[in-house]
Amino acid sequence: MDVHDFDFDLPEHLIAQTPLLDRTASRLLVMDRQNGEVSHRHFRDLVDELEAGDLLVLNDTKVLPARLIGTKEDTGATIEVLLLKEIGEDRWETLVKPAKRVKVGTVVTFGDGRLQAKCTAIGEQGGREFAFMYDGIFYELLDQLGQMPLPPYITESLEDQSRYQTVFAKERGSAAAPTAGLHFTDEILDALRDKGVKIAFITLHVGLGTFRPVSVDSIEDHTMHAEYYVMTEETAALVRKTKATGGRVIAVGTTSTRTLETIASENGGNVVAASGWTSIFIFPGYAFKAIDGLVTNFHLPKSTLLMLLSAFAGREPILAAYEEAVKEQYRFFSFGDAMFIRPAKRKERD
């Protein structure tokens, strides 16, 4: 398939720059997976959309304050370092700006020398490997010196850094937030539990490779970057029980989806406790094995995330829903509104 088959026109003013004061106040476009019909609600109405016996699977990864602004030791030039993935003890894969100033052996200092990093290898597209040197505890220094790594399409500053973190974030390691989860509050999760909806967590540490544009014409030629995931036996057992009793598994976000589908694909359709690296690329033609419904944000044109949605609910219905979202002035991307791709109700599935 051609990457341009997943393009759409998005007015720039619809790209949300700041989060709403109330996480649950976002709008919710509900799309029926069976017939493509669309309705307009608010995110708090998700409680009404789910049924007792459903299972909601969320990603509990925690975003690192991974954006560091430092100075080049020998010249004093300003260098930005974005931590992507820990590859060894005090060694990280990073993105650097301006990359041309950083060569093997370059030392960058942060926080008046409290943290130093030496470039040990050069990668692709501004990628660098760094060995970090410091006294104390690395993550405490990172909390003091780092900034949240907001996507490049967000140009306004974020006053409350916690708003780029889900309320259930627990396992640190992401370079970007699993943004579908940003709409949830403890209160809405409690309301879902009170209704009989089960809540479970997986961990997938989001890397920037997920959001990189597809640079080839044929999507079959695109390669995804690997991301680390963990599925506990507790969550795996809940998925199996939900399936066995006719309930619906609802993934929150494409990261939860990719984790569930990776494990199911590697285990004959079964969901089991597992951990490892996934580079699964889901696009039209893929047969879903684990999830029945999906809560997600609105994604970039020609992105792998939009391709995943198209695989789940059909390219034409998804693009029609996006056209409706643009017409109705929905807010797009990380701090934007949400979409629920609704599966058939339980009684309709029986």
mmCIF file of C-alpha atoms in Angstrom:
data_model
loop_
_atom_site.group_PDB
_atom_site.id
_atom_site.type_symbol
_atom_site.label_atom_id
_atom_site.label_comp_id
_atom_site.label_asym_id
_atom_site.label_seq_id
_atom_site.Cartn_x
_atom_site.Cartn_y
_atom_site.Cartn_z
ATOM 1 C CA MET A 1 0.000 0.000 0.000
ATOM 2 C CA ASP A 2 1.084 3.558 -0.685
ATOM 3 C CA VAL A 3 1.786 5.880 2.243
ATOM 4 C CA HIS A 4 -0.271 8.592 0.548
ATOM 5 C CA ASP A 5 -3.355 6.411 0.994
ATOM 6 C CA PHE A 6 -3.230 7.507 4.638
ATOM 7 C CA ASP A 7 -2.995 11.243 4.107
ATOM 8 C CA PHE A 8 -5.620 13.810 5.086
ATOM 9 C CA ASP A 9 -5.859 17.586 5.358
ATOM 10 C CA LEU A 10 -5.496 18.930 8.890
ATOM 11 C CA PRO A 11 -5.778 22.656 9.593
ATOM 12 C CA GLU A 12 -2.917 23.756 11.828
ATOM 13 C CA HIS A 13 -5.231 25.439 14.332
ATOM 14 C CA LEU A 14 -6.689 22.040 15.281
ATOM 15 C CA ILE A 15 -3.346 20.841 16.693
ATOM 16 C CA ALA A 16 -3.855 21.108 20.466
ATOM 17 C CA GLN A 17 -1.052 23.061 22.118
ATOM 18 C CA THR A 18 -2.119 22.773 25.756
ATOM 19 C CA PRO A 19 -4.135 20.246 27.770
ATOM 20 C CA LEU A 20 -7.615 21.066 29.050
ATOM 21 C CA LEU A 21 -7.905 21.892 32.749
ATOM 22 C CA ASP A 22 -10.136 18.846 33.261
ATOM 23 C CA ARG A 23 -8.644 15.670 31.776
ATOM 24 C CA THR A 24 -12.092 14.126 31.202
ATOM 25 C CA ALA A 25 -13.526 17.214 29.470
ATOM 26 C CA SER A 26 -12.063 16.216 26.119
ATOM 27 C CA ARG A 27 -14.501 15.324 23.397
ATOM 28 C CA LEU A 28 -14.951 11.699 22.409
ATOM 29 C CA LEU A 29 -15.739 10.654 18.858
ATOM 30 C CA VAL A 30 -17.371 7.227 19.034
ATOM 31 C CA MET A 31 -17.056 5.119 15.892
ATOM 32 C CA ASP A 32 -18.854 1.811 15.508
ATOM 33 C CA ARG A 33 -16.335 -0.749 14.289
ATOM 34 C CA GLN A 34 -19.044 -2.763 12.526
ATOM 35 C CA ASN A 35 -20.643 -0.086 10.357
ATOM 36 C CA GLY A 36 -18.456 3.006 10.685
ATOM 37 C CA GLU A 37 -21.242 5.159 12.156
ATOM 38 C CA VAL A 38 -19.997 8.113 14.198
ATOM 39 C CA SER A 39 -21.446 9.900 17.231
ATOM 40 C CA HIS A 40 -20.117 12.787 19.302
ATOM 41 C CA ARG A 41 -19.761 12.595 23.078
ATOM 42 C CA HIS A 42 -17.396 13.643 25.865
ATOM 43 C CA PHE A 43 -14.664 11.507 27.333
ATOM 44 C CA ARG A 44 -16.419 11.030 30.662
ATOM 45 C CA ASP A 45 -19.203 9.292 28.675
ATOM 46 C CA LEU A 46 -16.822 6.372 28.095
ATOM 47 C CA VAL A 47 -18.271 4.959 31.328
ATOM 48 C CA ASP A 48 -21.609 4.601 29.527
ATOM 49 C CA GLU A 49 -19.992 2.999 26.489
ATOM 50 C CA LEU A 50 -18.334 0.145 28.376
ATOM 51 C CA GLU A 51 -20.119 -2.850 29.888
ATOM 52 C CA ALA A 52 -19.750 -4.979 32.996
ATOM 53 C CA GLY A 53 -17.355 -7.778 32.084
ATOM 54 C CA ASP A 54 -15.262 -5.629 29.755
ATOM 55 C CA LEU A 55 -11.527 -5.327 30.367
ATOM 56 C CA LEU A 56 -9.743 -2.002 29.896
ATOM 57 C CA VAL A 57 -5.988 -2.373 29.305
ATOM 58 C CA LEU A 58 -3.820 0.706 29.968
ATOM 59 C CA ASN A 59 -0.105 1.380 29.574
ATOM 60 C CA ASP A 60 1.482 2.335 32.923
ATOM 61 C CA THR A 61 4.789 3.537 31.488
ATOM 62 C CA LYS A 62 6.156 6.757 32.977
ATOM 63 C CA VAL A 63 7.696 9.474 30.822
ATOM 64 C CA LEU A 64 11.221 10.440 31.760
ATOM 65 C CA PRO A 65 12.092 14.161 31.902
ATOM 66 C CA ALA A 66 14.390 13.128 29.098
ATOM 67 C CA ARG A 67 15.180 16.473 27.439
ATOM 68 C CA LEU A 68 18.476 17.846 28.700
ATOM 69 C CA ILE A 69 19.951 21.224 27.741
ATOM 70 C CA GLY A 70 23.712 21.378 28.254
ATOM 71 C CA THR A 71 26.885 22.959 27.013
ATOM 72 C CA LYS A 72 29.720 21.536 24.991
ATOM 73 C CA GLU A 73 32.702 21.377 27.335
ATOM 74 C CA ASP A 74 35.327 22.733 24.965
ATOM 75 C CA THR A 75 33.365 25.556 23.271
ATOM 76 C CA GLY A 76 30.399 26.325 25.524
ATOM 77 C CA ALA A 77 27.960 25.774 22.628
ATOM 78 C CA THR A 78 24.409 24.855 23.650
ATOM 79 C CA ILE A 79 23.567 21.189 23.018
ATOM 80 C CA GLU A 80 20.167 19.513 23.436
ATOM 81 C CA VAL A 81 20.202 15.815 24.308
ATOM 82 C CA LEU A 82 17.046 13.704 24.269
ATOM 83 C CA LEU A 83 17.320 10.350 26.039
ATOM 84 C CA LEU A 84 15.707 7.552 24.037
ATOM 85 C CA LYS A 85 16.785 4.195 25.420
ATOM 86 C CA GLU A 86 19.107 2.908 28.116
ATOM 87 C CA ILE A 87 21.533 0.489 26.447
ATOM 88 C CA GLY A 88 23.805 -0.323 29.376
ATOM 89 C CA GLU A 89 24.857 0.937 32.763
ATOM 90 C CA ASP A 90 24.894 4.748 32.450
ATOM 91 C CA ARG A 91 24.863 4.423 28.636
ATOM 92 C CA TRP A 92 22.016 5.827 26.569
ATOM 93 C CA GLU A 93 20.900 6.043 22.971
ATOM 94 C CA THR A 94 19.939 9.676 22.342
ATOM 95 C CA LEU A 95 18.964 12.280 19.777
ATOM 96 C CA VAL A 96 21.127 15.403 19.692
ATOM 97 C CA LYS A 97 20.645 18.936 18.329
ATOM 98 C CA PRO A 98 22.690 20.276 16.637
ATOM 99 C CA ALA A 99 24.096 16.840 15.842
ATOM 100 C CA LYS A 100 26.925 18.188 13.675
ATOM 101 C CA ARG A 101 28.574 19.693 16.760
ATOM 102 C CA VAL A 102 28.764 16.352 18.585
ATOM 103 C CA LYS A 103 31.421 13.852 17.540
ATOM 104 C CA VAL A 104 32.838 10.789 19.260
ATOM 105 C CA GLY A 105 34.683 12.045 22.339
ATOM 106 C CA THR A 106 32.607 15.219 22.731
ATOM 107 C CA VAL A 107 31.715 15.942 26.372
ATOM 108 C CA VAL A 108 28.480 17.769 27.239
ATOM 109 C CA THR A 109 27.855 19.092 30.764
ATOM 110 C CA PHE A 110 24.524 19.758 32.466
ATOM 111 C CA GLY A 111 23.604 21.592 35.662
ATOM 112 C CA ASP A 112 26.963 23.258 36.285
ATOM 113 C CA GLY A 113 28.764 19.955 35.863
ATOM 114 C CA ARG A 114 26.557 17.852 38.139
ATOM 115 C CA LEU A 115 25.926 15.600 35.137
ATOM 116 C CA GLN A 116 28.295 14.968 32.241
ATOM 117 C CA ALA A 117 27.935 12.907 29.082
ATOM 118 C CA LYS A 118 30.623 11.693 26.691
ATOM 119 C CA CYS A 119 29.709 10.718 23.131
ATOM 120 C CA THR A 120 30.826 7.140 22.438
ATOM 121 C CA ALA A 121 29.205 6.407 19.071
ATOM 122 C CA ILE A 122 27.347 8.066 16.189
ATOM 123 C CA GLY A 123 24.021 6.723 14.883
ATOM 124 C CA GLU A 124 21.514 7.727 12.218
ATOM 125 C CA GLN A 125 19.402 10.902 11.955
ATOM 126 C CA GLY A 126 21.118 12.792 14.754
ATOM 127 C CA GLY A 127 21.448 9.739 16.951
ATOM 128 C CA ARG A 128 24.333 9.551 19.428
ATOM 129 C CA GLU A 129 25.324 7.161 22.174
ATOM 130 C CA PHE A 130 26.460 8.744 25.425
ATOM 131 C CA ALA A 131 28.143 7.490 28.581
ATOM 132 C CA PHE A 132 26.961 9.527 31.579
ATOM 133 C CA MET A 133 29.136 10.505 34.542
ATOM 134 C CA TYR A 134 27.814 11.886 37.846
ATOM 135 C CA ASP A 135 27.805 11.670 41.623
ATOM 136 C CA GLY A 136 24.614 10.517 43.295
ATOM 137 C CA ILE A 137 21.539 8.901 41.740
ATOM 138 C CA PHE A 138 21.023 9.339 37.997
ATOM 139 C CA TYR A 139 17.217 9.523 38.027
ATOM 140 C CA GLU A 140 17.214 12.090 40.832
ATOM 141 C CA LEU A 141 19.535 14.270 38.771
ATOM 142 C CA LEU A 142 17.316 13.743 35.742
ATOM 143 C CA ASP A 143 14.279 14.899 37.726
ATOM 144 C CA GLN A 144 16.183 18.047 38.702
ATOM 145 C CA LEU A 145 17.767 18.873 35.347
ATOM 146 C CA GLY A 146 15.521 17.360 32.693
ATOM 147 C CA GLN A 147 12.406 18.605 30.928
ATOM 148 C CA MET A 148 9.433 16.714 29.520
ATOM 149 C CA PRO A 149 10.146 15.746 25.884
ATOM 150 C CA LEU A 150 7.085 17.284 24.234
ATOM 151 C CA PRO A 151 6.459 16.436 20.549
ATOM 152 C CA PRO A 152 7.758 18.998 18.021
ATOM 153 C CA TYR A 153 4.246 20.017 16.948
ATOM 154 C CA ILE A 154 3.655 21.431 20.462
ATOM 155 C CA THR A 155 5.252 24.860 20.413
ATOM 156 C CA GLU A 156 3.859 26.280 23.661
ATOM 157 C CA SER A 157 5.494 25.603 27.024
ATOM 158 C CA LEU A 158 3.838 23.237 29.488
ATOM 159 C CA GLU A 159 3.410 24.866 32.897
ATOM 160 C CA ASP A 160 2.326 21.697 34.717
ATOM 161 C CA GLN A 161 4.733 18.935 33.710
ATOM 162 C CA SER A 162 2.438 16.277 35.219
ATOM 163 C CA ARG A 163 -0.080 16.871 32.438
ATOM 164 C CA TYR A 164 2.203 14.972 30.042
ATOM 165 C CA GLN A 165 1.967 12.011 32.418
ATOM 166 C CA THR A 166 -0.949 9.654 32.997
ATOM 167 C CA VAL A 167 -2.381 9.506 36.525
ATOM 168 C CA PHE A 168 -1.449 5.800 36.653
ATOM 169 C CA ALA A 169 2.124 6.181 35.349
ATOM 170 C CA LYS A 170 4.389 3.859 37.315
ATOM 171 C CA GLU A 171 7.211 2.225 35.320
ATOM 172 C CA ARG A 172 9.690 4.883 34.173
ATOM 173 C CA GLY A 173 11.272 4.530 30.767
ATOM 174 C CA SER A 174 9.326 6.348 28.022
ATOM 175 C CA ALA A 175 10.504 9.118 25.743
ATOM 176 C CA ALA A 176 6.898 10.075 25.009
ATOM 177 C CA ALA A 177 3.554 9.709 26.747
ATOM 178 C CA PRO A 178 0.958 7.059 25.852
ATOM 179 C CA THR A 179 -1.401 9.927 25.110
ATOM 180 C CA ALA A 180 -4.733 8.063 24.995
ATOM 181 C CA GLY A 181 -4.274 7.493 28.724
ATOM 182 C CA LEU A 182 -3.956 11.219 29.488
ATOM 183 C CA HIS A 183 -7.760 11.591 29.537
ATOM 184 C CA PHE A 184 -8.271 9.274 32.518
ATOM 185 C CA THR A 185 -8.586 10.350 36.151
ATOM 186 C CA ASP A 186 -8.766 8.237 39.289
ATOM 187 C CA GLU A 187 -12.459 9.131 39.499
ATOM 188 C CA ILE A 188 -13.311 7.839 36.026
ATOM 189 C CA LEU A 189 -11.338 4.640 36.677
ATOM 190 C CA ASP A 190 -13.277 4.151 39.928
ATOM 191 C CA ALA A 191 -16.560 4.720 38.075
ATOM 192 C CA LEU A 192 -15.606 2.056 35.556
ATOM 193 C CA ARG A 193 -14.712 -0.393 38.324
ATOM 194 C CA ASP A 194 -18.024 0.323 40.064
ATOM 195 C CA LYS A 195 -19.791 -0.570 36.815
ATOM 196 C CA GLY A 196 -18.033 -3.938 36.676
ATOM 197 C CA VAL A 197 -15.340 -3.051 34.131
ATOM 198 C CA LYS A 198 -12.000 -4.641 34.964
ATOM 199 C CA ILE A 199 -8.848 -2.496 34.790
ATOM 200 C CA ALA A 200 -5.455 -3.986 33.891
ATOM 201 C CA PHE A 201 -2.030 -2.618 33.034
ATOM 202 C CA ILE A 202 0.750 -3.455 30.630
ATOM 203 C CA THR A 203 4.019 -1.590 30.191
ATOM 204 C CA LEU A 204 5.430 -0.471 26.866
ATOM 205 C CA HIS A 205 8.147 2.159 26.956
ATOM 206 C CA VAL A 206 7.315 4.515 24.114
ATOM 207 C CA GLY A 207 10.213 5.455 21.860
ATOM 208 C CA LEU A 208 10.262 8.288 19.359
ATOM 209 C CA GLY A 209 10.483 5.761 16.535
ATOM 210 C CA THR A 210 6.736 5.229 16.918
ATOM 211 C CA PHE A 211 6.137 8.807 15.789
ATOM 212 C CA ARG A 212 8.751 9.110 13.090
ATOM 213 C CA PRO A 213 7.275 9.667 9.639
ATOM 214 C CA VAL A 214 7.153 6.846 7.129
ATOM 215 C CA SER A 215 9.885 7.809 4.683
ATOM 216 C CA VAL A 216 9.196 5.155 2.035
ATOM 217 C CA ASP A 217 6.433 5.183 -0.575
ATOM 218 C CA SER A 218 5.313 1.604 0.049
ATOM 219 C CA ILE A 219 4.370 1.020 3.682
ATOM 220 C CA GLU A 220 5.463 -2.611 3.422
ATOM 221 C CA ASP A 221 9.042 -1.309 3.212
ATOM 222 C CA HIS A 222 8.830 0.608 6.510
ATOM 223 C CA THR A 223 10.671 -0.739 9.556
ATOM 224 C CA MET A 224 9.493 0.060 13.072
ATOM 225 C CA HIS A 225 11.911 0.809 15.903
ATOM 226 C CA ALA A 226 11.851 -1.722 18.726
ATOM 227 C CA GLU A 227 10.239 -0.850 22.073
ATOM 228 C CA TYR A 228 10.403 -2.742 25.359
ATOM 229 C CA TYR A 229 7.234 -4.242 26.855
ATOM 230 C CA VAL A 230 6.158 -6.229 29.919
ATOM 231 C CA MET A 231 2.973 -8.260 30.365
ATOM 232 C CA THR A 232 2.412 -9.648 33.863
ATOM 233 C CA GLU A 233 0.642 -12.933 34.539
ATOM 234 C CA GLU A 234 -2.055 -10.988 36.401
ATOM 235 C CA THR A 235 -2.948 -8.983 33.292
ATOM 236 C CA ALA A 236 -2.562 -11.956 30.958
ATOM 237 C CA ALA A 237 -4.954 -13.986 33.126
ATOM 238 C CA LEU A 238 -7.522 -11.168 33.049
ATOM 239 C CA VAL A 239 -7.316 -11.027 29.246
ATOM 240 C CA ARG A 240 -7.796 -14.798 28.960
ATOM 241 C CA LYS A 241 -10.700 -14.790 31.440
ATOM 242 C CA THR A 242 -12.394 -11.876 29.665
ATOM 243 C CA LYS A 243 -12.157 -13.674 26.337
ATOM 244 C CA ALA A 244 -13.379 -16.957 27.829
ATOM 245 C CA THR A 245 -16.470 -15.344 29.379
ATOM 246 C CA GLY A 246 -17.462 -13.366 26.296
ATOM 247 C CA GLY A 247 -16.243 -9.999 27.529
ATOM 248 C CA ARG A 248 -14.556 -7.382 25.390
ATOM 249 C CA VAL A 249 -10.900 -6.413 25.619
ATOM 250 C CA ILE A 250 -10.568 -2.649 25.150
ATOM 251 C CA ALA A 251 -7.029 -1.362 24.585
ATOM 252 C CA VAL A 252 -6.235 2.188 25.637
ATOM 253 C CA GLY A 253 -3.854 3.518 23.009
ATOM 254 C CA THR A 254 -1.841 2.066 20.188
ATOM 255 C CA THR A 255 0.936 1.126 22.640
ATOM 256 C CA SER A 256 -1.342 -1.191 24.612
ATOM 257 C CA THR A 257 -2.637 -2.546 21.304
ATOM 258 C CA ARG A 258 0.835 -3.294 19.980
ATOM 259 C CA THR A 259 1.813 -5.058 23.200
ATOM 260 C CA LEU A 260 -1.287 -7.257 23.284
ATOM 261 C CA GLU A 261 -1.066 -8.077 19.590
ATOM 262 C CA THR A 262 2.667 -8.805 19.748
ATOM 263 C CA ILE A 263 2.153 -11.371 22.496
ATOM 264 C CA ALA A 264 -0.913 -12.936 20.869
ATOM 265 C CA SER A 265 0.859 -13.145 17.497
ATOM 266 C CA GLU A 266 3.840 -14.908 19.051
ATOM 267 C CA ASN A 267 1.754 -17.371 21.062
ATOM 268 C CA GLY A 268 -0.812 -18.758 18.652
ATOM 269 C CA GLY A 269 -3.443 -16.172 19.542
ATOM 270 C CA ASN A 270 -3.037 -16.645 23.296
ATOM 271 C CA VAL A 271 -2.084 -13.850 25.699
ATOM 272 C CA VAL A 272 0.543 -14.978 28.212
ATOM 273 C CA ALA A 273 2.953 -13.316 30.607
ATOM 274 C CA ALA A 274 5.906 -12.074 28.575
ATOM 275 C CA SER A 275 8.507 -9.351 28.205
ATOM 276 C CA GLY A 276 10.843 -8.322 25.433
ATOM 277 C CA TRP A 277 11.193 -6.005 22.450
ATOM 278 C CA THR A 278 8.515 -5.460 19.852
ATOM 279 C CA SER A 279 8.821 -3.899 16.416
ATOM 280 C CA ILE A 280 5.387 -5.047 15.248
ATOM 281 C CA PHE A 281 4.008 -2.906 12.433
ATOM 282 C CA ILE A 282 0.233 -3.191 12.115
ATOM 283 C CA PHE A 283 -1.311 -2.001 8.862
ATOM 284 C CA PRO A 284 -4.333 -3.053 6.753
ATOM 285 C CA GLY A 285 -4.362 -6.781 6.161
ATOM 286 C CA TYR A 286 -3.366 -7.609 9.731
ATOM 287 C CA ALA A 287 -5.775 -9.969 11.573
ATOM 288 C CA PHE A 288 -6.302 -8.820 15.158
ATOM 289 C CA LYS A 289 -6.030 -11.534 17.768
ATOM 290 C CA ALA A 290 -6.316 -9.866 21.170
ATOM 291 C CA ILE A 291 -8.318 -6.631 21.213
ATOM 292 C CA ASP A 292 -11.986 -5.949 20.494
ATOM 293 C CA GLY A 293 -12.141 -2.176 20.971
ATOM 294 C CA LEU A 294 -9.741 0.747 21.087
ATOM 295 C CA VAL A 295 -9.545 4.117 22.838
ATOM 296 C CA THR A 296 -7.117 6.404 21.049
ATOM 297 C CA ASN A 297 -6.228 9.996 20.227
ATOM 298 C CA PHE A 298 -6.221 11.527 16.755
ATOM 299 C CA HIS A 299 -2.969 10.910 14.906
ATOM 300 C CA LEU A 300 -0.681 12.455 12.313
ATOM 301 C CA PRO A 301 -1.384 12.045 8.597
ATOM 302 C CA LYS A 302 0.569 9.186 6.990
ATOM 303 C CA SER A 303 1.642 7.859 10.392
ATOM 304 C CA THR A 304 2.026 4.242 11.459
ATOM 305 C CA LEU A 305 -0.548 4.970 14.181
ATOM 306 C CA LEU A 306 -3.169 5.939 11.605
ATOM 307 C CA MET A 307 -2.289 2.776 9.669
ATOM 308 C CA LEU A 308 -2.921 0.691 12.797
ATOM 309 C CA LEU A 309 -6.378 2.248 13.192
ATOM 310 C CA SER A 310 -7.060 1.589 9.519
ATOM 311 C CA ALA A 311 -6.151 -2.057 9.997
ATOM 312 C CA PHE A 312 -8.539 -2.272 12.948
ATOM 313 C CA ALA A 313 -11.578 -0.481 11.541
ATOM 314 C CA GLY A 314 -10.937 -0.066 7.802
ATOM 315 C CA ARG A 315 -9.024 2.662 5.998
ATOM 316 C CA GLU A 316 -12.026 4.355 4.389
ATOM 317 C CA PRO A 317 -14.177 4.393 7.563
ATOM 318 C CA ILE A 318 -11.242 5.765 9.601
ATOM 319 C CA LEU A 319 -10.491 8.510 7.072
ATOM 320 C CA ALA A 320 -14.211 9.359 6.952
ATOM 321 C CA ALA A 321 -14.246 9.607 10.767
ATOM 322 C CA TYR A 322 -11.180 11.850 10.650
ATOM 323 C CA GLU A 323 -12.861 14.043 8.045
ATOM 324 C CA GLU A 324 -15.829 14.341 10.407
ATOM 325 C CA ALA A 325 -13.503 15.191 13.297
ATOM 326 C CA VAL A 326 -11.907 17.997 11.268
ATOM 327 C CA LYS A 327 -15.346 19.284 10.241
ATOM 328 C CA GLU A 328 -16.484 19.304 13.888
ATOM 329 C CA GLN A 329 -13.282 21.031 15.047
ATOM 330 C CA TYR A 330 -11.934 18.247 17.233
ATOM 331 C CA ARG A 331 -8.517 18.901 18.804
ATOM 332 C CA PHE A 332 -5.736 16.679 17.425
ATOM 333 C CA PHE A 333 -2.615 14.884 18.686
ATOM 334 C CA SER A 334 -1.129 14.532 22.175
ATOM 335 C CA PHE A 335 -3.227 17.097 24.085
ATOM 336 C CA GLY A 336 -6.238 16.715 21.826
ATOM 337 C CA ASP A 337 -9.546 14.881 21.944
ATOM 338 C CA ALA A 338 -10.145 11.133 21.910
ATOM 339 C CA MET A 339 -11.765 8.473 19.768
ATOM 340 C CA PHE A 340 -13.408 5.212 20.822
ATOM 341 C CA ILE A 341 -13.631 2.497 18.194
ATOM 342 C CA ARG A 342 -16.531 0.581 19.679
ATOM 343 C CA PRO A 343 -16.935 -3.163 19.192
ATOM 344 C CA ALA A 344 -20.287 -4.927 19.040
ATOM 345 C CA LYS A 345 -22.084 -5.066 22.367
ATOM 346 C CA ARG A 346 -21.801 -8.296 24.307
ATOM 347 C CA LYS A 347 -25.376 -9.398 23.600
ATOM 348 C CA GLU A 348 -24.821 -8.752 19.886
ATOM 349 C CA ARG A 349 -21.734 -10.950 19.962
ATOM 350 C CA ASP A 350 -23.473 -13.888 21.664
#
